[in-house]
Tab-separated table of C-alpha atoms in Angstrom:
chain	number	residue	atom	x	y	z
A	1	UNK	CA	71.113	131.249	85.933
A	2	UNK	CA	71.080	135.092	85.020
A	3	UNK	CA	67.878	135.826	82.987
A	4	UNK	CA	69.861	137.206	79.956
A	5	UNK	CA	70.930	133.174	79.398
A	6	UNK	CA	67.027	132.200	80.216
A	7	UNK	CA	65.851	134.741	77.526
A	8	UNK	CA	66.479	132.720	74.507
A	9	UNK	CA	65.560	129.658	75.854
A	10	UNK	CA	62.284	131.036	77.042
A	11	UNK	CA	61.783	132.306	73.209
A	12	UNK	CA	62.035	128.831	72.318
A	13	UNK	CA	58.936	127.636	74.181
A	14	UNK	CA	55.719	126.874	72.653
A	15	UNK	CA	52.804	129.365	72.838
A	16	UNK	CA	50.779	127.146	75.242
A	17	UNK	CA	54.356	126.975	77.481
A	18	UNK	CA	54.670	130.714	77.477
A	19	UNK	CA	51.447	130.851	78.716
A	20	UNK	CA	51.792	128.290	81.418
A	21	UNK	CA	55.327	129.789	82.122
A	22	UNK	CA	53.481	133.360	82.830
A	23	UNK	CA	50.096	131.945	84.833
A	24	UNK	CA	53.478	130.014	87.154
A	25	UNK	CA	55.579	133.256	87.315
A	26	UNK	CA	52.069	135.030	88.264
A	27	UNK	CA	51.075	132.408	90.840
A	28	UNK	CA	54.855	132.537	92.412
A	29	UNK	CA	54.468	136.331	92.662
A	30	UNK	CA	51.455	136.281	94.503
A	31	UNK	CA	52.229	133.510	97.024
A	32	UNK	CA	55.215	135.559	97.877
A	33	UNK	CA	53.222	138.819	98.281
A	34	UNK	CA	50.833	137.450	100.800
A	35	UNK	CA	47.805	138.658	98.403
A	36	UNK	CA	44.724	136.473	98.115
A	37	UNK	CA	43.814	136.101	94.428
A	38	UNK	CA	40.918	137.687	93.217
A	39	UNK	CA	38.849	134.569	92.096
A	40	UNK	CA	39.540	133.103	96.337
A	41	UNK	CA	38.285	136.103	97.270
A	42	UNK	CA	35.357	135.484	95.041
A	43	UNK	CA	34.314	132.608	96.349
A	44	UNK	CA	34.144	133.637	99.842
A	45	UNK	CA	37.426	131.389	100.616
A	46	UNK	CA	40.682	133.291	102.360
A	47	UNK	CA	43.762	132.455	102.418
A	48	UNK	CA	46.051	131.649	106.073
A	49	UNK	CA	46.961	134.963	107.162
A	50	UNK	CA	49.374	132.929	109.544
A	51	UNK	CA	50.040	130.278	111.705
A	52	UNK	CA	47.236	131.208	113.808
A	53	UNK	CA	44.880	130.034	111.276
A	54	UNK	CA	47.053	127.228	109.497
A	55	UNK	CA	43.814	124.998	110.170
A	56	UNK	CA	44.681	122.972	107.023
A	57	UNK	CA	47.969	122.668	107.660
A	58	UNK	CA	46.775	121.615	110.878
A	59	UNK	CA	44.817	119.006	109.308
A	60	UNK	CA	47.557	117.451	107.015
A	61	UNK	CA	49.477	116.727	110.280
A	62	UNK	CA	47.098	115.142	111.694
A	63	UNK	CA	46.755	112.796	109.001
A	64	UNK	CA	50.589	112.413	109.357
A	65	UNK	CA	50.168	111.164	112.567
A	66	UNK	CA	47.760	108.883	112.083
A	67	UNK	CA	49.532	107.412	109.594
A	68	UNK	CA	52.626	106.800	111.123
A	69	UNK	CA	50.824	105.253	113.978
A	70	UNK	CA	49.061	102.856	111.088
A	71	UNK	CA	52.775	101.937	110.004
A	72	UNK	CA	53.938	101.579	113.085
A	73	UNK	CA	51.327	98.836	114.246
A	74	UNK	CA	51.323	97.808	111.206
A	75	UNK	CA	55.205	96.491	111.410
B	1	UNK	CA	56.974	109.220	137.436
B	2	UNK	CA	57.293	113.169	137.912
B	3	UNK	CA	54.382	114.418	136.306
B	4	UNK	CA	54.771	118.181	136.375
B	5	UNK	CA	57.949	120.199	135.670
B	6	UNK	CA	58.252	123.841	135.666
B	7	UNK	CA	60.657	126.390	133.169
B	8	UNK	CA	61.773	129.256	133.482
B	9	UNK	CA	61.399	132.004	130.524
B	10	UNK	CA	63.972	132.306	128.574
B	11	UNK	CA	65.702	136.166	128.097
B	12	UNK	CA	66.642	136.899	124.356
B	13	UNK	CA	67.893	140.343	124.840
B	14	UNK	CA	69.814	141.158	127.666
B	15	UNK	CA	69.410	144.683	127.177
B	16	UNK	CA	65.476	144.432	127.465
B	17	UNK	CA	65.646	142.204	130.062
B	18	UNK	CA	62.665	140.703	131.226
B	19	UNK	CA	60.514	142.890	128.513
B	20	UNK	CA	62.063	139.685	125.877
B	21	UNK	CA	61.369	136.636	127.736
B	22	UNK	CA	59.500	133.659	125.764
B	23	UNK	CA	58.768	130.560	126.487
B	24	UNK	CA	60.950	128.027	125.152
B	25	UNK	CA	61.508	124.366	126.193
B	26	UNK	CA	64.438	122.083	126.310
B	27	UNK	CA	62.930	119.114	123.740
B	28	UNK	CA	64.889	116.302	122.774
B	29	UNK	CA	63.868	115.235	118.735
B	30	UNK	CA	64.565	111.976	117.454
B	31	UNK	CA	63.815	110.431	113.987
B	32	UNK	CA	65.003	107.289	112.742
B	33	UNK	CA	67.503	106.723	115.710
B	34	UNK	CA	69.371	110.208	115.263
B	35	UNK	CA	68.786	112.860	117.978
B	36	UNK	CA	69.010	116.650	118.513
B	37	UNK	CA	68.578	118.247	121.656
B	38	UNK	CA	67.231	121.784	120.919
B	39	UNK	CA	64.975	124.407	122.947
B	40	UNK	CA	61.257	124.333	120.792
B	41	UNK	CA	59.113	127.910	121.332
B	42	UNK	CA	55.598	127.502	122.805
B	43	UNK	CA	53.766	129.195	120.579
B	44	UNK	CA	49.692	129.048	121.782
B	45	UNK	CA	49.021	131.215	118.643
B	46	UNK	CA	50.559	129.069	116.348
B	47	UNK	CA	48.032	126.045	114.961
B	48	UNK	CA	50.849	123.614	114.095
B	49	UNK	CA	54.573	122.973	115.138
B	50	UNK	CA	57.699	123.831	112.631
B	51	UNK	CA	60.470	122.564	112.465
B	52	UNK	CA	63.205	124.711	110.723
B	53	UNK	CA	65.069	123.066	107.294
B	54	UNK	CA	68.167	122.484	109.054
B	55	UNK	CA	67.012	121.058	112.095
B	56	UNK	CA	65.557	118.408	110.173
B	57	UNK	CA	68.454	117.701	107.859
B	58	UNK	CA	70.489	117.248	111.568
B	59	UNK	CA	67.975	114.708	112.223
B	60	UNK	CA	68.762	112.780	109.392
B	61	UNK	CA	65.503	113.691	107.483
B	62	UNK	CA	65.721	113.154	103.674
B	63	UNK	CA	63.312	115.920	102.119
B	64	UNK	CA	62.895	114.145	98.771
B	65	UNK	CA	61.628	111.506	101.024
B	66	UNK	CA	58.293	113.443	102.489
B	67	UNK	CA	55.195	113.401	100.434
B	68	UNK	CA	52.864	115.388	102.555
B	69	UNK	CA	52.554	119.385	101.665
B	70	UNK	CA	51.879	121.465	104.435
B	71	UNK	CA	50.673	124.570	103.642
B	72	UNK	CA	51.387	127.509	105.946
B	73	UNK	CA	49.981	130.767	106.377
B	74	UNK	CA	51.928	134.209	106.733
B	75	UNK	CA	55.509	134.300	106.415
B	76	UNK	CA	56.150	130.829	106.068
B	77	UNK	CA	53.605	130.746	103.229
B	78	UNK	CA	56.660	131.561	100.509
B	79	UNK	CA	58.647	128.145	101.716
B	80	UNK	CA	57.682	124.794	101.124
B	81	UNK	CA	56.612	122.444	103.747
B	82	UNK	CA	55.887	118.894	104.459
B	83	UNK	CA	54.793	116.314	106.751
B	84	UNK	CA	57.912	114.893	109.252
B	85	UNK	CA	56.408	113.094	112.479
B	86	UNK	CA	59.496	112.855	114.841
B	87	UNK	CA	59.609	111.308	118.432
B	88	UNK	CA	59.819	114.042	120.917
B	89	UNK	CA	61.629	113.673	124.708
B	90	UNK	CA	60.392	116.654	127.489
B	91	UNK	CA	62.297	115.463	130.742
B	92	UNK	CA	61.648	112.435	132.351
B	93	UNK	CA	57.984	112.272	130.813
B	94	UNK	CA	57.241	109.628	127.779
B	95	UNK	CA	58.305	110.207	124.599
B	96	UNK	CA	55.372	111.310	122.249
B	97	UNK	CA	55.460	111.554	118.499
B	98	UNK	CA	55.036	114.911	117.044
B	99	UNK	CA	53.669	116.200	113.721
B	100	UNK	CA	55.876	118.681	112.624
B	101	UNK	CA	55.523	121.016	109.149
B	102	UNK	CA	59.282	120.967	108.291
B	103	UNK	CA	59.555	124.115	106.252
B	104	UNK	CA	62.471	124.975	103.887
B	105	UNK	CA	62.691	128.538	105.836
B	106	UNK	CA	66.155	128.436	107.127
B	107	UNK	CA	65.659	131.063	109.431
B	108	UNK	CA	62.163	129.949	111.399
B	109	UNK	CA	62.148	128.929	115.348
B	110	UNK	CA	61.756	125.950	116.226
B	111	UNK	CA	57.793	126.228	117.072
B	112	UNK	CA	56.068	124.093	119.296
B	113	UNK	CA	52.257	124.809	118.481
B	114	UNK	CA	48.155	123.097	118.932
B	115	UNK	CA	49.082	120.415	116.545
B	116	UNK	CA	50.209	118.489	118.082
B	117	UNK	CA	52.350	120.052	121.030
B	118	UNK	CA	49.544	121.141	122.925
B	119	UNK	CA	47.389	118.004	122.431
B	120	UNK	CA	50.257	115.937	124.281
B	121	UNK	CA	50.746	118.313	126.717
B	122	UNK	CA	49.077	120.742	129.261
B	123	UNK	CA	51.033	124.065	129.789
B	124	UNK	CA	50.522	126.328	132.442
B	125	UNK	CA	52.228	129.936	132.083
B	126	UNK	CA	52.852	132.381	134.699
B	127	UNK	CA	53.788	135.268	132.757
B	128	UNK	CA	54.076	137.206	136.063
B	129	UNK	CA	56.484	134.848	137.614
B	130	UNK	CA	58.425	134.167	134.099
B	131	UNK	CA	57.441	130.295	134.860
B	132	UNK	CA	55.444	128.006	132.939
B	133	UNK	CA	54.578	124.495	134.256
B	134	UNK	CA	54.417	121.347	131.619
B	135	UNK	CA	53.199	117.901	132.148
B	136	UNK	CA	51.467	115.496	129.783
B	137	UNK	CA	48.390	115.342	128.943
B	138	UNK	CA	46.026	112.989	131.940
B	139	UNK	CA	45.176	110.489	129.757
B	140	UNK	CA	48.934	109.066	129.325
């Protein structure tokens, strides 16, 4: 949808929307940039510069796997 | 039971010859009783294995389906990914199941990484000789 038919719907929204609607935009921007928000950085926390340090990632898949083998002796 | 097998690189511009040789491996996927047969990148810098978005619609995958979000680092950070765990065929050797973050990047290898490739399998690569050697891991 071309943004001049999203601008008057986007008037439409609600202060608190507009808001949210910016802090997503924002947040979208960012994650597509590869930059590390400033309050991460803060806390001593950085993001995955790649796959070489996907750790959590890592960590998701491993739960994956353990529950598919759960369902799977489970059946 | 063979229980070693080796590969050659594979070259992915003729023009620089043996300057772009990688590693990839022939890999059978199944999920759910559908099966592609696909060459998977060994990737020993890469802490989890991908699976690109059209691979796993050929496998029959439904995304709407997977509620697991992977999240990936570097370029693959801008896609979405989640959770598929897919039965995996090297040669004659057993099938494993593989943890794979299926990302919504159309255009990413098929990447064969720690988790859990190289958990199910010892690799040996001679660079030199453009040969790697696979088998799985002892304790199978």
């Amino acid at each position: 949808m071309p943004l001049i038919e999203l601008a008057p719907l986007l008037k439409e929204l609600s202060y608190s929307d507009k808001l949210m609607l910016l802090h997503f935009l924002v947040a979208e921007l960012l994650k597509e940039s590869g930059l590390t928000p400033l309050d991460i950085q803060d806390q001593g926390k950085v993001a995955s510069q790649g796959l070489h340090d996907s750790f959590e990632a890592a960590a998701v898949l491993a739960k994956a796997l353990t529950e598919e083998k759960v369902a799977t002796h489970g059946r | 039971m063979v229980d070693k097998v080796k590969f050659a690189f594979t070259e992915i511009d003729p023009s620089l010859g043996a300057l772009s040789t990688l590693p990839y491996l022939p890999i059978v996927l199944t999920y759910q009783n559908q099966s592609v047969s696909t060459i998977g990148l060994l990737d020993t810098g890469s802490s989890v294995n991908v699976l690109p978005y059209e691979m796993g619609l050929r496998l029959g995958a439904v995304w709407e389906r997977q509620r697991l979000s992977v999240p990936l680092g570097g370029n693959l950070a801008r896609f979405e990914a989640r959770a598929l765990v897919v039965t995996a065929n090297v040669e004659r050797f057993p099938p494993v199941e593989l943890a794979f973050a299926w990302t919504q990047d159309s255009n990413a290898p098929l990447i064969l990484g720690h988790m859990n490739f190289f958990l199910a399998f010892d690799v040996c690569f001679y660079r030199s000789e453009l040969l790697f050697e696979v088998s799985p891991k002892r304790s199978q």
